[in-house]
CSV table of C-alpha atoms in Angstrom, one decimal:
chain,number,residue,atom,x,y,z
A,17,UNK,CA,10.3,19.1,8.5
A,18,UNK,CA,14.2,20.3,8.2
A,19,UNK,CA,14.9,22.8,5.3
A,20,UNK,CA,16.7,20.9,2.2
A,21,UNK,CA,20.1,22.0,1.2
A,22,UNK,CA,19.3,20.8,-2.3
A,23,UNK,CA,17.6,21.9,-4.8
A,24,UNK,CA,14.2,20.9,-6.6
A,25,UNK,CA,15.9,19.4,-9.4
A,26,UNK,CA,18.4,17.7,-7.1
A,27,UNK,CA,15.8,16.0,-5.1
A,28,UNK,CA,14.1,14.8,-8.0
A,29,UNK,CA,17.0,13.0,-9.1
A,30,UNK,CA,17.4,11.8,-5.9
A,31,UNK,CA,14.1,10.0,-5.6
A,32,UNK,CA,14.2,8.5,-9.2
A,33,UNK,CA,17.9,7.3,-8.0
A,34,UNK,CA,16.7,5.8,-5.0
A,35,UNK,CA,13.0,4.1,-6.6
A,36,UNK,CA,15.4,2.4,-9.0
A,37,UNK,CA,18.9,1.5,-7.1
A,38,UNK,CA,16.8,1.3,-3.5
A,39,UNK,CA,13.0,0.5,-4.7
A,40,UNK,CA,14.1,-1.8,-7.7
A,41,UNK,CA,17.8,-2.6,-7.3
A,42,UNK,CA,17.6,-3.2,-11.3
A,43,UNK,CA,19.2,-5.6,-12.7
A,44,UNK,CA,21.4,-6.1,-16.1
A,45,UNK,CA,19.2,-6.9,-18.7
A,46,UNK,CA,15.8,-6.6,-17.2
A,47,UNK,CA,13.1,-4.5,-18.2
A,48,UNK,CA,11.0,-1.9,-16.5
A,49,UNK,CA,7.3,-1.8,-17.1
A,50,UNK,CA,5.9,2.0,-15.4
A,51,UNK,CA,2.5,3.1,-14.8
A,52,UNK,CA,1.9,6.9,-13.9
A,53,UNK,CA,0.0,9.7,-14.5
A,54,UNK,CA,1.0,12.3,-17.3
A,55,UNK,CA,2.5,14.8,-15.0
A,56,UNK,CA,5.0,12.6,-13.7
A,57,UNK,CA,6.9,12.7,-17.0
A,58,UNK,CA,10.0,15.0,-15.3
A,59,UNK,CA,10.0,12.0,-12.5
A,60,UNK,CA,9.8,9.3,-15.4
A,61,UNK,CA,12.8,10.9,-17.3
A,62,UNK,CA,15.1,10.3,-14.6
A,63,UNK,CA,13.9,7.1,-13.4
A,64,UNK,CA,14.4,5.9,-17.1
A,65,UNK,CA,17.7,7.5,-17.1
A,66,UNK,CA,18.8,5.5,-13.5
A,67,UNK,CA,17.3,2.3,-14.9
A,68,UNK,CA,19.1,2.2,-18.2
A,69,UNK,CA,22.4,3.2,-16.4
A,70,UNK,CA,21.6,0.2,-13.9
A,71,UNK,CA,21.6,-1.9,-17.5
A,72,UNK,CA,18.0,-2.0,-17.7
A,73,UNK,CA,17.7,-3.8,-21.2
A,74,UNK,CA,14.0,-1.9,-21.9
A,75,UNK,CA,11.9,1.1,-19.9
A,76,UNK,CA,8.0,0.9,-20.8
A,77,UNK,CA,5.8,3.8,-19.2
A,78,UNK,CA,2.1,3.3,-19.6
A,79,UNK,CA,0.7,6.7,-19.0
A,80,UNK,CA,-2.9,7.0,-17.3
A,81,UNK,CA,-4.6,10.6,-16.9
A,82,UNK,CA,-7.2,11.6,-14.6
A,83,UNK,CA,-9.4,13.8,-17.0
A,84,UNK,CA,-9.8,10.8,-19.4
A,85,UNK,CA,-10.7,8.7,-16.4
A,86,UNK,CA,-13.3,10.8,-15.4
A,87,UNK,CA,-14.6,11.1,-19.1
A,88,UNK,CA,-15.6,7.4,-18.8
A,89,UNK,CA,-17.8,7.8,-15.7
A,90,UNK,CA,-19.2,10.7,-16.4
A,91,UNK,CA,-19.7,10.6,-20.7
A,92,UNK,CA,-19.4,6.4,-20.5
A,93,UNK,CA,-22.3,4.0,-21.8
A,94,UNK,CA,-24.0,2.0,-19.2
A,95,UNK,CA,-23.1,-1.6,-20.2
A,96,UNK,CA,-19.4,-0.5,-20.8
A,97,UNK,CA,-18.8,-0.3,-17.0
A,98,UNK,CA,-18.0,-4.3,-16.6
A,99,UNK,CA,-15.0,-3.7,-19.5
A,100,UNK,CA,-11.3,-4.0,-18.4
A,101,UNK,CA,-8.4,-4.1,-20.7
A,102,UNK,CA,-7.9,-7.3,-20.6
A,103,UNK,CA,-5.4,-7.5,-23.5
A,104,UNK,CA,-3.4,-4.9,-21.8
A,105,UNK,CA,-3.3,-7.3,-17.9
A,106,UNK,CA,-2.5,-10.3,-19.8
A,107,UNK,CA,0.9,-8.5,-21.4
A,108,UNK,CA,1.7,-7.2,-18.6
A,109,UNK,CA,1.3,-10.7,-16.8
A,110,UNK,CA,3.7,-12.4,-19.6
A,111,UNK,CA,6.3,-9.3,-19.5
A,112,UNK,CA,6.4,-10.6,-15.3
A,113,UNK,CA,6.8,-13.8,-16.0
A,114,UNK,CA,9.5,-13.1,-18.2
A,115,UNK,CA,11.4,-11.5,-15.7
A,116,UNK,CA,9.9,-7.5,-16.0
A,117,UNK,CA,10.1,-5.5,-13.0
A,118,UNK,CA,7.4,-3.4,-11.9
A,119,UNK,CA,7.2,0.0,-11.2
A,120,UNK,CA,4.1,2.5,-10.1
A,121,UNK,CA,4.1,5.9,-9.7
A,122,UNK,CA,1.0,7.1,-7.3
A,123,UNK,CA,0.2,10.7,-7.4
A,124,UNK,CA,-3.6,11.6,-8.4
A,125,UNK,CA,-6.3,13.6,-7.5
A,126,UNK,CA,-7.8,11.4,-4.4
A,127,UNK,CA,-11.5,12.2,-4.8
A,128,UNK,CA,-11.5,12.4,-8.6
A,129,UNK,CA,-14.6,10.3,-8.6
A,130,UNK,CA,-16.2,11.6,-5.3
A,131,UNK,CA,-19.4,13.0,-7.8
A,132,UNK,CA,-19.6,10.1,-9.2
A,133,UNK,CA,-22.0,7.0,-9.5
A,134,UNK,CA,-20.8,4.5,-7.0
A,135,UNK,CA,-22.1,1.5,-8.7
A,136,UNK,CA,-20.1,2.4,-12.0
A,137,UNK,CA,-16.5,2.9,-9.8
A,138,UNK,CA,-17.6,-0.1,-8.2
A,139,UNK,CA,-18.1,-2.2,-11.5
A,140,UNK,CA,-15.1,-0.7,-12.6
A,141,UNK,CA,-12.8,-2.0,-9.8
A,142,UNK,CA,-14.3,-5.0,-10.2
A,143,UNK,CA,-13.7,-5.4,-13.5
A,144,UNK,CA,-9.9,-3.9,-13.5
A,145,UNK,CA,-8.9,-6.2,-10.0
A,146,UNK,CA,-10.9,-9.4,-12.2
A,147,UNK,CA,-8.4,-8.6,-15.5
A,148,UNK,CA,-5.0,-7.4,-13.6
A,149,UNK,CA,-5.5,-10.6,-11.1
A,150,UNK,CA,-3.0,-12.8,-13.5
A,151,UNK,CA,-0.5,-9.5,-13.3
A,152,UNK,CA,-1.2,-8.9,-9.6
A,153,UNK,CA,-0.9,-12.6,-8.4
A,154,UNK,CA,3.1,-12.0,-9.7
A,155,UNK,CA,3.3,-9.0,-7.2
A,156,UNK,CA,1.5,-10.3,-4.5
A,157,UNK,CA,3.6,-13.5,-4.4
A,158,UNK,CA,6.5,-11.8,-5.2
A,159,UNK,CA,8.0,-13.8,-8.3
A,160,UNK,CA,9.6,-10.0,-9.1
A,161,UNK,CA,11.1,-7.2,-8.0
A,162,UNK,CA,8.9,-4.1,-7.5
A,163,UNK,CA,8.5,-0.8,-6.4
A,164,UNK,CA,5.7,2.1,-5.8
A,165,UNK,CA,6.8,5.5,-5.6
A,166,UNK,CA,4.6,8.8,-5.3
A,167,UNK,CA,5.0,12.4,-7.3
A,168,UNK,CA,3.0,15.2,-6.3
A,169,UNK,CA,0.8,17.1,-8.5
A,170,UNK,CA,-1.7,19.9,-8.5
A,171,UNK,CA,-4.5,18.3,-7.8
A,172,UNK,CA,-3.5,15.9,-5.2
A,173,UNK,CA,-1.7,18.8,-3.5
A,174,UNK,CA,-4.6,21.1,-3.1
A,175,UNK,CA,-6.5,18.0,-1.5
A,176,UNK,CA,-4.0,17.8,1.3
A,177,UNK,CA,-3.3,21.6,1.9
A,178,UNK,CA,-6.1,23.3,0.8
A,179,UNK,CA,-5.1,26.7,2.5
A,180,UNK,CA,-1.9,27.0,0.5
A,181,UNK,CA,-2.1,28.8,-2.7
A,182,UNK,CA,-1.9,26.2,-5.7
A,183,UNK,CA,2.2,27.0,-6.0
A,184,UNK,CA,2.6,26.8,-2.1
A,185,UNK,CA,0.3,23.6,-2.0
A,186,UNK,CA,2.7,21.8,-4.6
A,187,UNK,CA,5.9,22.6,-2.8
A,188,UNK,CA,4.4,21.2,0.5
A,189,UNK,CA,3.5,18.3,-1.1
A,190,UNK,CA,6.7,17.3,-3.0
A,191,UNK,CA,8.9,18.6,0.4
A,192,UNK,CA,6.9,16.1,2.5
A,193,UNK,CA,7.4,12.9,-0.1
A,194,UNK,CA,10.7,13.9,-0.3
A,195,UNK,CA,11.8,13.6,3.4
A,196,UNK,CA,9.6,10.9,3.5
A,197,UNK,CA,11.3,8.9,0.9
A,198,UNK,CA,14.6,9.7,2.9
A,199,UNK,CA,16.1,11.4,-0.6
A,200,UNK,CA,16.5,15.0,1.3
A,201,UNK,CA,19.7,13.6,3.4
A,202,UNK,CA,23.5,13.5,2.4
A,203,UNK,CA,23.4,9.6,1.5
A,204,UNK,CA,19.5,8.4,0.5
A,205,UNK,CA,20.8,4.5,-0.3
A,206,UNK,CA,22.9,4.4,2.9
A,207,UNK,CA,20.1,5.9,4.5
A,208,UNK,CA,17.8,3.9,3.5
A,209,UNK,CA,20.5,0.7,4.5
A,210,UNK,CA,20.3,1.9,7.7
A,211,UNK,CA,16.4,2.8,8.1
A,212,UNK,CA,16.0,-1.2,6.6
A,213,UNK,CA,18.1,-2.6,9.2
A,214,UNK,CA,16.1,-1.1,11.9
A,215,UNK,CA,12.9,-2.9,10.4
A,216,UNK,CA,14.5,-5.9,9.8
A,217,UNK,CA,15.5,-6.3,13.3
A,218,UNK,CA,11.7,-5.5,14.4
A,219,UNK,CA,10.5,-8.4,11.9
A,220,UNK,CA,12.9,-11.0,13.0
A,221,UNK,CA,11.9,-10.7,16.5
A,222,UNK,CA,8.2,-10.9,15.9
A,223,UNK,CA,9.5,-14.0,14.1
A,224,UNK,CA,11.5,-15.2,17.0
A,225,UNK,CA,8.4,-14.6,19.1
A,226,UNK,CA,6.1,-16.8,16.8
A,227,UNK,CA,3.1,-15.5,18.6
A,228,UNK,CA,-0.5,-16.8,17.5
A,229,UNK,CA,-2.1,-13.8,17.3
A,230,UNK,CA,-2.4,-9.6,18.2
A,231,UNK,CA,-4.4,-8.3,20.3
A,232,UNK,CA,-5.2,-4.6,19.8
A,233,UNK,CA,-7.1,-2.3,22.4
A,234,UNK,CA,-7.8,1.4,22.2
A,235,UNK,CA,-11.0,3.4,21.9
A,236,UNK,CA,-13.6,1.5,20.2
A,237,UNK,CA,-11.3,-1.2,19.2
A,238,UNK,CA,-11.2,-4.6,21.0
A,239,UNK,CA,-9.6,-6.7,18.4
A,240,UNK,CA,-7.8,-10.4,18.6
A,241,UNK,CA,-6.1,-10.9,15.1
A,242,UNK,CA,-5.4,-14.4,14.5
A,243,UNK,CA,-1.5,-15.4,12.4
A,244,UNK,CA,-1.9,-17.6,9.7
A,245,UNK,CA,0.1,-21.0,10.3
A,246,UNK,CA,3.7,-20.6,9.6
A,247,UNK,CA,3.3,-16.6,9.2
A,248,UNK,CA,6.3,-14.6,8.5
A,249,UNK,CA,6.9,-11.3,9.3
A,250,UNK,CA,8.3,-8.6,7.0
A,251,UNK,CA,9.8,-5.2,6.3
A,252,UNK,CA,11.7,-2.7,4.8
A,253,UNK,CA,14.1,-4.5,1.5
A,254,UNK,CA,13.3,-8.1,1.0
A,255,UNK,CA,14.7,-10.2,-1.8
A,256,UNK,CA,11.3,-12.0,-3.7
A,257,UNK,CA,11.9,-15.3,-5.9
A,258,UNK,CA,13.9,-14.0,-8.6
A,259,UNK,CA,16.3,-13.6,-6.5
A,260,UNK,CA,16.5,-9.5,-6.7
A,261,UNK,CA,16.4,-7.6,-2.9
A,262,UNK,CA,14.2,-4.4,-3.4
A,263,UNK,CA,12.0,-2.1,-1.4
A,264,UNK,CA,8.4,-2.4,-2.8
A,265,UNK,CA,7.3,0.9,-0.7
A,266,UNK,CA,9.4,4.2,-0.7
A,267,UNK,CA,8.3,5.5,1.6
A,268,UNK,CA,8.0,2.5,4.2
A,269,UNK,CA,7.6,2.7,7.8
A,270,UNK,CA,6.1,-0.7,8.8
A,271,UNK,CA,6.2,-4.6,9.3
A,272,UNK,CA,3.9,-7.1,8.2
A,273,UNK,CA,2.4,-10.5,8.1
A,274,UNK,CA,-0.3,-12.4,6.8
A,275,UNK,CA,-3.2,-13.0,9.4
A,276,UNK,CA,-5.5,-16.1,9.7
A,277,UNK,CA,-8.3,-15.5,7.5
A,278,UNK,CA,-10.7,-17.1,9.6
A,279,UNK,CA,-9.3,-16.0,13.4
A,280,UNK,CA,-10.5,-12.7,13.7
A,281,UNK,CA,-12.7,-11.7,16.5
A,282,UNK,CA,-13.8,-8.3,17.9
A,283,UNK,CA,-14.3,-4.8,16.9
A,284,UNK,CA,-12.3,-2.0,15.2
A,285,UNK,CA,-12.3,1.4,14.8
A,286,UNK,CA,-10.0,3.2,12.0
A,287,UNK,CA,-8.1,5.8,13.4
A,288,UNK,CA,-7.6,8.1,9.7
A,289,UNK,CA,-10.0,8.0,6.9
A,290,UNK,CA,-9.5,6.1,4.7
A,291,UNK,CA,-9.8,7.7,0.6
A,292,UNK,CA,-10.5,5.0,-2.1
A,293,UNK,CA,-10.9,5.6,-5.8
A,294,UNK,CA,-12.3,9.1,-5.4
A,295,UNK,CA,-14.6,8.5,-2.0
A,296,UNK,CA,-13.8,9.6,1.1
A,297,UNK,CA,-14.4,6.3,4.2
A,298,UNK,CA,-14.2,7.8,7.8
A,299,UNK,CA,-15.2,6.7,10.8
A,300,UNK,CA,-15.1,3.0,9.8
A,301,UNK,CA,-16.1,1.0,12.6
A,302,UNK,CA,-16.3,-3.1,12.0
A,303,UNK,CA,-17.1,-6.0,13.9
A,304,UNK,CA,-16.0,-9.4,13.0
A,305,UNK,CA,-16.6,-13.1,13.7
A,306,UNK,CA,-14.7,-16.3,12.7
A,307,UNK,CA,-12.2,-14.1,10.8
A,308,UNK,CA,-15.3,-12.4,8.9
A,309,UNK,CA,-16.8,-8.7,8.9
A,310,UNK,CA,-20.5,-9.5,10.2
A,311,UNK,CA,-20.9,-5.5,10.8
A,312,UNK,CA,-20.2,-2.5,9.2
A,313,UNK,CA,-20.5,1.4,9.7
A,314,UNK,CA,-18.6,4.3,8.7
A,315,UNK,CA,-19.3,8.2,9.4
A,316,UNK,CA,-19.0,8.9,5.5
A,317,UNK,CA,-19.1,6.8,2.8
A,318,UNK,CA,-20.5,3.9,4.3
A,319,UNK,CA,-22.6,2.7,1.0
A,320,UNK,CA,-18.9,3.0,-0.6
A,321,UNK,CA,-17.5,0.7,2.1
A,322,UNK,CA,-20.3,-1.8,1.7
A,323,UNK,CA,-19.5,-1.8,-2.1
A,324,UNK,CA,-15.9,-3.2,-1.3
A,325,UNK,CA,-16.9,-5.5,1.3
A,326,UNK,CA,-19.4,-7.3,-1.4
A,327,UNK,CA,-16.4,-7.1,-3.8
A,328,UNK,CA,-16.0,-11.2,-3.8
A,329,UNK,CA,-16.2,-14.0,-0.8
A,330,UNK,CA,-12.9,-12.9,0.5
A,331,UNK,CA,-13.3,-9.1,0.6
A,332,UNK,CA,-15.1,-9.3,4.1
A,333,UNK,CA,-11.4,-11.0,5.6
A,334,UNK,CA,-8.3,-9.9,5.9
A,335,UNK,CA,-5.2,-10.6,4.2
A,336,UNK,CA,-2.5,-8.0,5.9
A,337,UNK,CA,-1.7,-7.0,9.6
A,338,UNK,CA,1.1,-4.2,9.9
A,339,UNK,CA,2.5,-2.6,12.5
A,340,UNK,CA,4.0,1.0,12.4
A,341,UNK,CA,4.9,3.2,15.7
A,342,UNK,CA,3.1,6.3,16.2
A,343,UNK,CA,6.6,8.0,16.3
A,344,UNK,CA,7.3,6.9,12.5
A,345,UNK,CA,8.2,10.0,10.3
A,346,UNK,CA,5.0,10.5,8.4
A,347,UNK,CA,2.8,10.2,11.7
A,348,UNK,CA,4.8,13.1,12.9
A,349,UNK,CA,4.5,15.4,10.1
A,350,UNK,CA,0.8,15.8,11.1
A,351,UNK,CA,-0.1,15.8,7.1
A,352,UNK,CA,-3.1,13.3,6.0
A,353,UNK,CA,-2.1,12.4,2.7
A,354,UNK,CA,-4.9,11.1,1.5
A,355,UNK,CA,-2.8,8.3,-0.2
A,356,UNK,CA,-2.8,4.9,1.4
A,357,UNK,CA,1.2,4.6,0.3
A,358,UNK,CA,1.9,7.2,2.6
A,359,UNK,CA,-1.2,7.5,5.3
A,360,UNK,CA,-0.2,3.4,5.9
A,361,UNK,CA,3.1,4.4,7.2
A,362,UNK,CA,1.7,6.8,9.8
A,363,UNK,CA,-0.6,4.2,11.8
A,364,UNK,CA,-0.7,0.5,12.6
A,365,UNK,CA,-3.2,-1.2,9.8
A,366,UNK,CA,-5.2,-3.7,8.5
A,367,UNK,CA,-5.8,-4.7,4.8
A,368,UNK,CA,-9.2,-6.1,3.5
A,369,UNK,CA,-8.8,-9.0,0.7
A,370,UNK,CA,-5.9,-10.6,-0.6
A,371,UNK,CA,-3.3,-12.2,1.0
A,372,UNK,CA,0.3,-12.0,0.6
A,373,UNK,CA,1.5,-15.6,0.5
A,374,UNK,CA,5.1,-14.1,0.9
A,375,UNK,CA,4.7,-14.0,4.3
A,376,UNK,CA,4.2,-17.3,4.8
A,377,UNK,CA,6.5,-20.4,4.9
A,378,UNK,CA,6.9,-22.9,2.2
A,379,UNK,CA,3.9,-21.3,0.1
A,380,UNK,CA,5.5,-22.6,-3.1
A,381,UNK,CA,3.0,-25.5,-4.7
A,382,UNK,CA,0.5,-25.0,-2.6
A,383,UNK,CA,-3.4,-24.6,-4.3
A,384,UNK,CA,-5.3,-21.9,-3.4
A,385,UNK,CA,-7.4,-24.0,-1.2
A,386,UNK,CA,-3.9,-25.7,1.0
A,387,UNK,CA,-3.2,-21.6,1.3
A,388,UNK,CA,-6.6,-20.5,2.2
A,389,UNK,CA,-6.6,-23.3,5.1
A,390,UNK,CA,-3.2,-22.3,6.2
A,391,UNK,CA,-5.0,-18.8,6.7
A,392,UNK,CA,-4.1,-17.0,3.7
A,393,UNK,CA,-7.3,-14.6,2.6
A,394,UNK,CA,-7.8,-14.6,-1.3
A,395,UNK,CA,-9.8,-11.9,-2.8
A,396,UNK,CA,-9.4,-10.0,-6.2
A,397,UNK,CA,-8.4,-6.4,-3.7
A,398,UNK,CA,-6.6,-5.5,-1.2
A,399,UNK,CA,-7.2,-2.3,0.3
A,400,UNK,CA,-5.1,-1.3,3.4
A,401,UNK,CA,-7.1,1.2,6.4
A,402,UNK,CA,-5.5,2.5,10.1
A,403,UNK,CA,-6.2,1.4,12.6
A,404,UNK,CA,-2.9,2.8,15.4
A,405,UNK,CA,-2.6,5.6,17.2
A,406,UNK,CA,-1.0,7.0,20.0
A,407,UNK,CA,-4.3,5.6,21.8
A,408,UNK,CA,-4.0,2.2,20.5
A,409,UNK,CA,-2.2,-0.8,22.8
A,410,UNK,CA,-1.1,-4.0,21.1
A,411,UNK,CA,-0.3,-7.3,22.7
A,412,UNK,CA,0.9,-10.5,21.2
A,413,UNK,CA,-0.7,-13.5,22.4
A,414,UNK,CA,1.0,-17.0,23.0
A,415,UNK,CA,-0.7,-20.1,24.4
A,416,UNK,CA,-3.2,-17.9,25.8
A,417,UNK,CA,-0.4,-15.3,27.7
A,418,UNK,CA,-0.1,-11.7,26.7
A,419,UNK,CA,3.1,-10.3,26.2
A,420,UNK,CA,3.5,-6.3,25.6
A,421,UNK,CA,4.6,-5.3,21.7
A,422,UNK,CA,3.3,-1.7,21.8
A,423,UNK,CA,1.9,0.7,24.3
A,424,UNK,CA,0.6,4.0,23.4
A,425,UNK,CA,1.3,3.3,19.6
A,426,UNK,CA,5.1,2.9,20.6
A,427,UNK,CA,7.2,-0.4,20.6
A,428,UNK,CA,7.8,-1.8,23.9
């Protein structure tokens, strides 16, 4: 990747300029709930600084650390494994439905928990996903504006360049999110204008196309994915039903819809493992019928990826189909991040469990039953895995005719 012209310092700003003008677009008067880890603090200074100069009425950072994480698993009682913090979820549902915007800031060591007993991260995902539904459901249907953003750290950096020395590492790290947030150019916002227009277009003519499904072929995948009725595709800045336009993802590289939960046929084989809450998945290979996983392997970590599939009914469907060139900026850079934020902008995915009903028209007043017939998955995760690569073909299929959308991982 190019050499900067700024400084350390000067990119930092950038990016908390850009998660709160770009990512949030902040509004007078509205508050700012942030979740990070502890060393983001320098990150969380700024961002605080943007958002009260944007008029942010009140910033609220809820720090998490991963030693005190891993206290629990490995110093925790048995029976308090199936405890969340549900006081804690239900504030942060009523400060969304008062109008909060939502910020996260991902950054921490991806196999934290790789030593530890599967069946207590299990019950604690469980657990968390069953509190923070109520807070998630705001997200995930968009009633606000939000906006995840990433800041390297020691740990995380010596999981993706673990040849570097520790100092090396960390500048590696942070140089890579920075170019991939777009924050390392002359203009980030009007770069980022730009970058959002080009998905936009991509998203309104998958719209235009109103294709019933994808059909994705490559080694060891065979795979019809089925659009949910009255699908909507999406990308880059959208504007959710407050009325605010933000970028949920810096960085973003793809666009989306919401599949037919039940119209999913064939096999799949990821193309980039996949790293969730401290395990490593690779070498996932699935086959599905009527919409639903009927067969899973993986290479590693396939008693972890059986754990998430018997999550709840809907954790065996999917809820997400996106589609990112093989040419996209993060792809290029070689680097595995071992982060789904950025690894999902380097490869075409798919995304076990919930749906998001945003991509869909007319969602409002519909029960979860009228959205779940429609094709919308619901399921208390959603965790995204590739699936594209420079090997993978994609057609969209209309009336039962194939018409080319990407050959080779590249558009058409």
């Amino acid at each position: 990747m190019p050499t900067s012209p700024f400084t350390h310092e000067q990119l930092l700003d950038r990016l908390a300029e850009v998660s709160v003008r770009t990512g949030l677009n902040i509004t007078p008067g509205q508050q700012l709930i942030i979740t990070a880890g502890l060393e983001a603090v320098p990150l969380i200074r700024r961002i605080t600084a943007h958002a009260y100069k944007a008029g942010a009425s009140l910033v609220t950072t809820l720090y998490q650390d991963d030693e005190t994480t891993l206290a629990r698993f490995i110093h925790g009682h048995e029976d308090g494994f199936d405890t969340a913090a549900g006081w804690l979820a239900n504030g942060m549902a009523e400060a969304f439905g008062n109008g909060a915007a939502r910020m996260a800031i991902t950054g921490g060591n991806p196999t934290l928990l790789k030593d530890q007993n599967p069946d207590h991260i299990s019950r604690v995902s469980r657990a968390n996903s069953a509190a923070y539904r109520p807070a998630m459901e705001r997200i995930t249907n968009f009633d606000i504006n939000w906006n995840i953003i990433a800041c390297a750290t020691p740990a995380w950096a010596q999981q993706v360049f673990p040849d570097l020395p520790e100092d090396e590492a960390l500048k590696a790290l942070w140089n890579g999110i920075f170019h991939a947030s777009r924050v390392d150019v002359a203009d980030p916002v009007s770069a980022w204008a730009e970058h959002n227009k080009t998905l936009h277009a991509r998203a309104a003519m998958l719209n235009d196309r109103r294709f019933d499904a994808l059909h994705f072929t490559g080694p060891g995948t065979d795979l019809t994915v089925g659009l949910a009725d009255g699908h909507l595709w999406a990308g880059g800045s959208e504007e959710a039903r407050n009325g605010v336009v933000c970028n949920p993802n810096i960085p973003t590289e793809e666009v989306f819809t919401t599949p037919h939960c039940a119209r999913v046929e064939g096999t799949v084989s990821s193309t980039k493992p996949l790293f969730h809450q401290g395990s490593l998945i690779d070498g996932i290979q699935v086959r599905f019928e009527k919409g639903r996983i009927v067969e899973a392997h993986a290479s590693k970590g396939e008693d972890v990826l059986n754990r998430i599939l018997e999550s709840d009914a809907g954790a065996r469907r999917i809820g997400e189909v996106a589609l990112v060139p093989h040419s996209s900026p993060i792809s290029q850079s070689g680097i595995l991040y071992q982060n789904t934020l950025f690894d999902e902008n380097a490869a075409c995915h798919i995304a076990l469990g919930q749906a998001y009903t945003k991509c869909m028209t007319d969602p409002d007043g519909l029960s979860e039953d009228e959205l779940i017939a429609r094709g919308a998955n619901h399921s208390i995760i959603h965790i995204d895995w590739m699936i594209g690569s420079d090997r993978i073909d994609i057609d969209g299929v209309k009336d039962g005719q194939k018409v080319p959308l990407m050959r080779s991982g590249e558009w058409v």
